[in-house]
Coordinates of C-alpha atoms and ligand atoms in Angstrom, one line a residue:
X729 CA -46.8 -34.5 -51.8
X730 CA -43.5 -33.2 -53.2
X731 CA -44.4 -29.8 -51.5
X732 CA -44.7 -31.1 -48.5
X733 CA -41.6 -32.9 -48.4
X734 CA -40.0 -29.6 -49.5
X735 CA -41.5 -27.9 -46.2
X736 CA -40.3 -30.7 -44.3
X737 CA -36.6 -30.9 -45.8
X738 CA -36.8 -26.9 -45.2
X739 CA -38.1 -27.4 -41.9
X740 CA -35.3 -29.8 -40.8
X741 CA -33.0 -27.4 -42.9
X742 CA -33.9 -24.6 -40.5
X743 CA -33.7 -26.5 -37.3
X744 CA -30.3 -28.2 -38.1
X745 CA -29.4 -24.3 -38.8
X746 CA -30.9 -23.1 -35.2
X747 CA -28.8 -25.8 -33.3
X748 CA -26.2 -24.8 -35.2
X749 CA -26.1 -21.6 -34.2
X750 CA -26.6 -22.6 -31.1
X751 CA -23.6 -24.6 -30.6
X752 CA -21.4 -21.8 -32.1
X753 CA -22.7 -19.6 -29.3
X754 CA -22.0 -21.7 -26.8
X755 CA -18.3 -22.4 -28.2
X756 CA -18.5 -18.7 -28.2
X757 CA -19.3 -18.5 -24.8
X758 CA -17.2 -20.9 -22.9
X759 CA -14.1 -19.7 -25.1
X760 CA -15.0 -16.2 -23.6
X761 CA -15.7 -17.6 -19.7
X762 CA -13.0 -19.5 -19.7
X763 CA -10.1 -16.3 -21.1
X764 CA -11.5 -14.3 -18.7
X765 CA -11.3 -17.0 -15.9
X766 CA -7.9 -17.6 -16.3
X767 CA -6.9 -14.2 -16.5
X768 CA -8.9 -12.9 -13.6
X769 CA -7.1 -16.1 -12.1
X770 CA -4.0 -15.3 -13.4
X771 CA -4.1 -11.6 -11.7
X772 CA -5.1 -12.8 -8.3
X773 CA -2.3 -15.1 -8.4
X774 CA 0.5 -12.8 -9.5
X775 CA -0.8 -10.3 -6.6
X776 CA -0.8 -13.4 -4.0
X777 CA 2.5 -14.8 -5.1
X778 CA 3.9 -11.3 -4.9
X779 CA 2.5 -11.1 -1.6
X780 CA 3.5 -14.6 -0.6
X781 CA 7.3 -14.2 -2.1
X782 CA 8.0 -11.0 -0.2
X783 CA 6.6 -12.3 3.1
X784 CA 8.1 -15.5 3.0
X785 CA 11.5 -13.2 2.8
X786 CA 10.9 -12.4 6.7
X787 CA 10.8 -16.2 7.9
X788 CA 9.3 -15.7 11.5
X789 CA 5.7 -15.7 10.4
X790 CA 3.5 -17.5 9.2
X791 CA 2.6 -15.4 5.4
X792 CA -0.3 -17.8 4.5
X793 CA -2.0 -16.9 7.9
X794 CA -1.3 -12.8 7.2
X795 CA -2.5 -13.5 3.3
X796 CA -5.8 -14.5 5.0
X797 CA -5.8 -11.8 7.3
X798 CA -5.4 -9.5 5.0
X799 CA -7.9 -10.7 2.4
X800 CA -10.5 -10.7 5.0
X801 CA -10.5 -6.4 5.4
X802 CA -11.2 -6.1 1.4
X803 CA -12.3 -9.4 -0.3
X804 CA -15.9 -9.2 -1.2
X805 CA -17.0 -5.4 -0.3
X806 CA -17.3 -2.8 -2.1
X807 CA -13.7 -0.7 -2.2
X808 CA -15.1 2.9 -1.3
X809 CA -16.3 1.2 2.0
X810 CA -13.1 -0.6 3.4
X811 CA -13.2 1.5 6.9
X812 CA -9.5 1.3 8.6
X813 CA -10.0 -0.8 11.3
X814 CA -11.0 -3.4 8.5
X815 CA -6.8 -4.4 8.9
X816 CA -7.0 -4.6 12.5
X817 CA -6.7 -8.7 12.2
X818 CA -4.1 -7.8 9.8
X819 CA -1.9 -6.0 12.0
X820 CA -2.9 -8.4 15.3
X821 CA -1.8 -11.2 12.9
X822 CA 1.8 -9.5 12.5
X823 CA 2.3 -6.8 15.0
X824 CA 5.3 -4.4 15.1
X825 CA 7.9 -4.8 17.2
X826 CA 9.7 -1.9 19.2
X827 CA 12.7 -0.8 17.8
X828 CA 13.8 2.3 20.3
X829 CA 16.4 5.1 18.1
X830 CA 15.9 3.8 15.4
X831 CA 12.5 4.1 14.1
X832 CA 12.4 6.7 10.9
X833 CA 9.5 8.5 9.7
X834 CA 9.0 10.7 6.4
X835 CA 6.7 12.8 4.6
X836 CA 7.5 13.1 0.8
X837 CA 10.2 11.9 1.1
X838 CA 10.2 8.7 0.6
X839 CA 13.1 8.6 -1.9
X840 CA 15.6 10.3 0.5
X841 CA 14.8 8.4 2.9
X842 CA 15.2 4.7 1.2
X843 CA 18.1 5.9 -0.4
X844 CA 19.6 6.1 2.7
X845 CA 18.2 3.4 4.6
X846 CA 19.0 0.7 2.4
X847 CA 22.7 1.6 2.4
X848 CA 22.8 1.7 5.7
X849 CA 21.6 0.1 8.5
X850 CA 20.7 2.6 11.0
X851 CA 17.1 3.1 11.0
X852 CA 14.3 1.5 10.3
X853 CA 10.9 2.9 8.2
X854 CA 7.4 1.2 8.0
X855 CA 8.8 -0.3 4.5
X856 CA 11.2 -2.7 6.3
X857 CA 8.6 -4.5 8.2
X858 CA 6.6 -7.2 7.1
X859 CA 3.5 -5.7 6.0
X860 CA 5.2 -2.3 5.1
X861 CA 8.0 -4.0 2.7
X862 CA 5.0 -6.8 1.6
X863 CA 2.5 -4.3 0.1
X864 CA 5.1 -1.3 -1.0
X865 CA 3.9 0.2 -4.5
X866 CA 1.0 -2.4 -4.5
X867 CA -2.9 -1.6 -5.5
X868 CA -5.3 -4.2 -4.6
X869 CA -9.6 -4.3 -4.1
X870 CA -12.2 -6.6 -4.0
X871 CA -15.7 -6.1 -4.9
X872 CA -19.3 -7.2 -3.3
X873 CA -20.3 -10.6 -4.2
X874 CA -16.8 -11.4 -6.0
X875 CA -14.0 -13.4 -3.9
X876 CA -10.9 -12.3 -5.9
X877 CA -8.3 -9.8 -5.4
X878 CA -8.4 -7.1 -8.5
X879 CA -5.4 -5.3 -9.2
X880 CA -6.8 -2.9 -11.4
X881 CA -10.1 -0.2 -11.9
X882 CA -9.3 0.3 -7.7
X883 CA -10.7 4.1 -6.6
X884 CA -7.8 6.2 -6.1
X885 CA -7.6 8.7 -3.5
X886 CA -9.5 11.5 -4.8
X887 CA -12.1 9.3 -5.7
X888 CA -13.2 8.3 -2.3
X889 CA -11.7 8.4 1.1
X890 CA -12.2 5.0 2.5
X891 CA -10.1 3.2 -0.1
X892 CA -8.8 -0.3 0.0
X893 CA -4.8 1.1 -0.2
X894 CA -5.6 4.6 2.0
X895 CA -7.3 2.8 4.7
X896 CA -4.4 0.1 5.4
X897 CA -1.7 2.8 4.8
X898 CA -3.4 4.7 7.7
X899 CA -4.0 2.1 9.8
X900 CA -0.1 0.1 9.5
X901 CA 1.6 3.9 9.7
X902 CA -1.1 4.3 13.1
X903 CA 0.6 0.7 14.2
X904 CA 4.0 1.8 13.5
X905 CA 3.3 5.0 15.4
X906 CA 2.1 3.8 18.6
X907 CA 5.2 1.5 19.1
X908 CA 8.1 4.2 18.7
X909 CA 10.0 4.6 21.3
X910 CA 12.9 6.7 22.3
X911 CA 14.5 9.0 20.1
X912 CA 12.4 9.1 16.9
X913 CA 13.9 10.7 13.5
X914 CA 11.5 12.0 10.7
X915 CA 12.5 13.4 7.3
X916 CA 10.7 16.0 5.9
X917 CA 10.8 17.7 2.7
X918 CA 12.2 21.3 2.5
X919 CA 11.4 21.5 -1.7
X920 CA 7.6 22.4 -0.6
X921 CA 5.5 24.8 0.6
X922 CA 4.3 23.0 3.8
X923 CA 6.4 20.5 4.6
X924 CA 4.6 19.7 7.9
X925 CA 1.2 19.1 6.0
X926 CA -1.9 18.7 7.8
X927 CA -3.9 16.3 5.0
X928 CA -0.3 14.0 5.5
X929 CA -0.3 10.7 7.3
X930 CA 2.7 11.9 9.1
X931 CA 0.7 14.7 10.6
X932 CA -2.7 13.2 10.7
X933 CA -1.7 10.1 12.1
X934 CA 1.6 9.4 13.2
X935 CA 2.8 12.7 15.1
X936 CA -0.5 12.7 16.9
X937 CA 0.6 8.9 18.3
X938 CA 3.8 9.3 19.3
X939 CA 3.3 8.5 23.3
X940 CA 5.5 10.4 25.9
X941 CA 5.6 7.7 28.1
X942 CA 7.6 6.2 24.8
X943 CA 8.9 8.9 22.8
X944 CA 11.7 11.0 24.1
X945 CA 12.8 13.2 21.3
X946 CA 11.4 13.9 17.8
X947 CA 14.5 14.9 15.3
X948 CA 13.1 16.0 12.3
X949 CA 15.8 16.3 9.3
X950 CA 14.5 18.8 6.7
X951 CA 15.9 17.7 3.7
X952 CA 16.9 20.7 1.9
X953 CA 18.2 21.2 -2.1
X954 CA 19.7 23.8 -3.8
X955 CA 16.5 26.4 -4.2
X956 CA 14.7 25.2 -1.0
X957 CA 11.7 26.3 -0.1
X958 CA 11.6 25.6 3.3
X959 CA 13.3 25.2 6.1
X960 CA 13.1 24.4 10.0
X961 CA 11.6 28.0 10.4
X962 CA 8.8 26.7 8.5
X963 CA 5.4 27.4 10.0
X964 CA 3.8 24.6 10.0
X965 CA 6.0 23.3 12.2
X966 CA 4.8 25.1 14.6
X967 CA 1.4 22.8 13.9
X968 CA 3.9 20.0 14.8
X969 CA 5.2 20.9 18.3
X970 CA 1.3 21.7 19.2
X971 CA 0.3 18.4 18.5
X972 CA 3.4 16.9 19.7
X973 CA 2.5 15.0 23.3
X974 CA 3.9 17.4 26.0
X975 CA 7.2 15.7 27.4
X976 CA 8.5 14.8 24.3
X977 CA 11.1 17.3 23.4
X978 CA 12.0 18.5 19.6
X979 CA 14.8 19.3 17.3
X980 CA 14.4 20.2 13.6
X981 CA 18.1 20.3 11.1
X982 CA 18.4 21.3 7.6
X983 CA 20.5 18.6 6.0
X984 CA 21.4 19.1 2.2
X985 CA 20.4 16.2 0.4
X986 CA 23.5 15.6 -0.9
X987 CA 25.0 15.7 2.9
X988 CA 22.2 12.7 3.4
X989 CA 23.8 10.8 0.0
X990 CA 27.3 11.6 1.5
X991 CA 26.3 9.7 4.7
X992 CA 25.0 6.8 3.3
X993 CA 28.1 6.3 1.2
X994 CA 30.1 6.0 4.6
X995 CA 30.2 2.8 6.4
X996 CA 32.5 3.9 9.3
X997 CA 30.6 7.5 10.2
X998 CA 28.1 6.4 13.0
X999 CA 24.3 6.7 12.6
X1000 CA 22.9 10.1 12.9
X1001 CA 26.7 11.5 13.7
X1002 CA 26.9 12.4 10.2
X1003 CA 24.4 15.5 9.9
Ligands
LIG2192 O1 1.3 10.8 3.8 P1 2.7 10.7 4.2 O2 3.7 10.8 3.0 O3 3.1 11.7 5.2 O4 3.0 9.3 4.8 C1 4.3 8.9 5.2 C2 4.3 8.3 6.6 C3 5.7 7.6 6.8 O5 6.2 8.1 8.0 C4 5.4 6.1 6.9 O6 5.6 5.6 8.2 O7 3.4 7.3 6.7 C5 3.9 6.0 6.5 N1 3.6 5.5 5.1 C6 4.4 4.5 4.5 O8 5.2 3.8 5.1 C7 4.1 4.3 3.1 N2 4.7 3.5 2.2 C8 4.1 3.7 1.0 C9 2.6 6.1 4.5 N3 2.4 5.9 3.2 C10 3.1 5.0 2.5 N4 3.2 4.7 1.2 C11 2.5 5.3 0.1 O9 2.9 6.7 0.0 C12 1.0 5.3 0.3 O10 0.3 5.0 -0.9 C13 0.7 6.7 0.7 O11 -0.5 7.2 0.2 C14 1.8 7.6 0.2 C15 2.1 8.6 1.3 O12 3.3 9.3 1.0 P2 3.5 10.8 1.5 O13 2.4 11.7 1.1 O14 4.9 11.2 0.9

């Protein structure tokens, strides 16, 4: 008798033990779920407010309408296979306008180039548009079966060629391209060996674009330093008037960057007088 009331008492001992245990897993659990919710959460939100914060900055559109459209080329697929027409609806949903003389390209020089452009107002680069100035210095993916945004673990560039970032880069810098019109300015970088570089998206994408019926004139300013390393004799220049569209003529000046610094500093000197 006693012995088998022992058994029981261990028996119920055990069981309260089990559920127990159980119950501390399941604490365990949705403590866990829920931490990683709200940081996921909190990620996706920080990229969309960014996104949303910058946009809003521009007024004429409408930045919860573009926040869709761009969701819609990543959200859910696997970020190796984001092709670039996937940001077609992106760009549709806020096109680029025409701005003729003063539309400024660059090839590493990015820098140089914003330095001088946000001093003053004479040209304008991909970076002071909507999409160009909203996603500036941003990483962003999705991945199959998951509906959020991640901002971090995206493949980089060597990792695989149709990338999130690459493939909207190319595709905006395409959009930008096929609206230049009339005399075009690019600034190119004299501190490397191929400052006209083939693997580039000024070379593979935007030069090939430029439309004569548009584009009148291409002026590149190599931006040169102290020890350049190239200038406008550069070869691979030669690359660029070959797969320039015939009719549109082009100029290439070696402008010190401290000439470039100099003109930005001067309010009354008139754009593009200065070098
Ligand atoms: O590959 P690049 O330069 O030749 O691309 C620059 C070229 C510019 O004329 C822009 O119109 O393409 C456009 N563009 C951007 O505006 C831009 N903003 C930020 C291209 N890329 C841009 N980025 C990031 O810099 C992006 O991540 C891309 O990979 C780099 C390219 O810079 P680069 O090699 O100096």
């Amino acid at each position: 008798m006693e012995h088998e009331q022992s058994r029981r008492l261990e028996k119920r001992r055990r069981k309260r033990c089990v559920i127990l245990i159980v119950i501390v897993v399941l604490i365990v659990i949705v403590i866990i779920a829920v931490v990683l919710g709200l940081t996921l959460r909190q990620n996706k939100s920080e990229f969309e407010s960014t996104f949303l914060s910058r946009c809003e900055k521009f007024n004429q559109y409408d930045c919860k309408k573009v926040w869709g459209a761009f969701q819609q080329a990543y959200v859910n697929k696997d970020p190796c296979k984001v092709p670039v027409e996937a940001y077609d609806p992106l760009i549709a949903a806020a096109p680029f306008k025409p701005q003729c003389n003063r539309m400024m390209f660059w090839s590493k020089t990015k820098d140089v180039v914003h330095g001088f452009t946000e001093k003053k107002d004479c040209f304008v680069t991909l970076e002071d548009t909507l999409l160009g100035s909203v996603l500036d210095g941003l990483t962003w993916c999705g991945k199959e079966g998951s509906k959020d945004t991640f901002t971090t673990g995206c493949p980089g560039w060597s990792e695989c060629e149709n990338n999130t970032v690459r493939s909207f880069w190319n595709r905006a810098s395409a959009a930008f391209a096929d609206v230049a019109c009339g005399d075009v300015t690019a600034m190119l970088n004299g501190s490397i060996n191929t400052p006209f570089n083939p693997t580039s998206i000024f070379a593979s994408v935007e030069v090939p674009r430029f439309n004569a019926s548009r584009v009148k004139n291409l002026n590149v300013v190599m931006v040169i330093q102290k020890n350049n390393i190239s200038n406008c004799t550069d070869p691979s220049l030669k690359n660029l008037t070959q797969v320039l569209d015939t009719g549109i003529t082009y100029s290439c000046k070696d402008v010190s960057e401290s000439r470039i610094q100099e003109c930005g500093a001067k309010p009354e000197i008139a754009c593009g007088a200065c070098w």
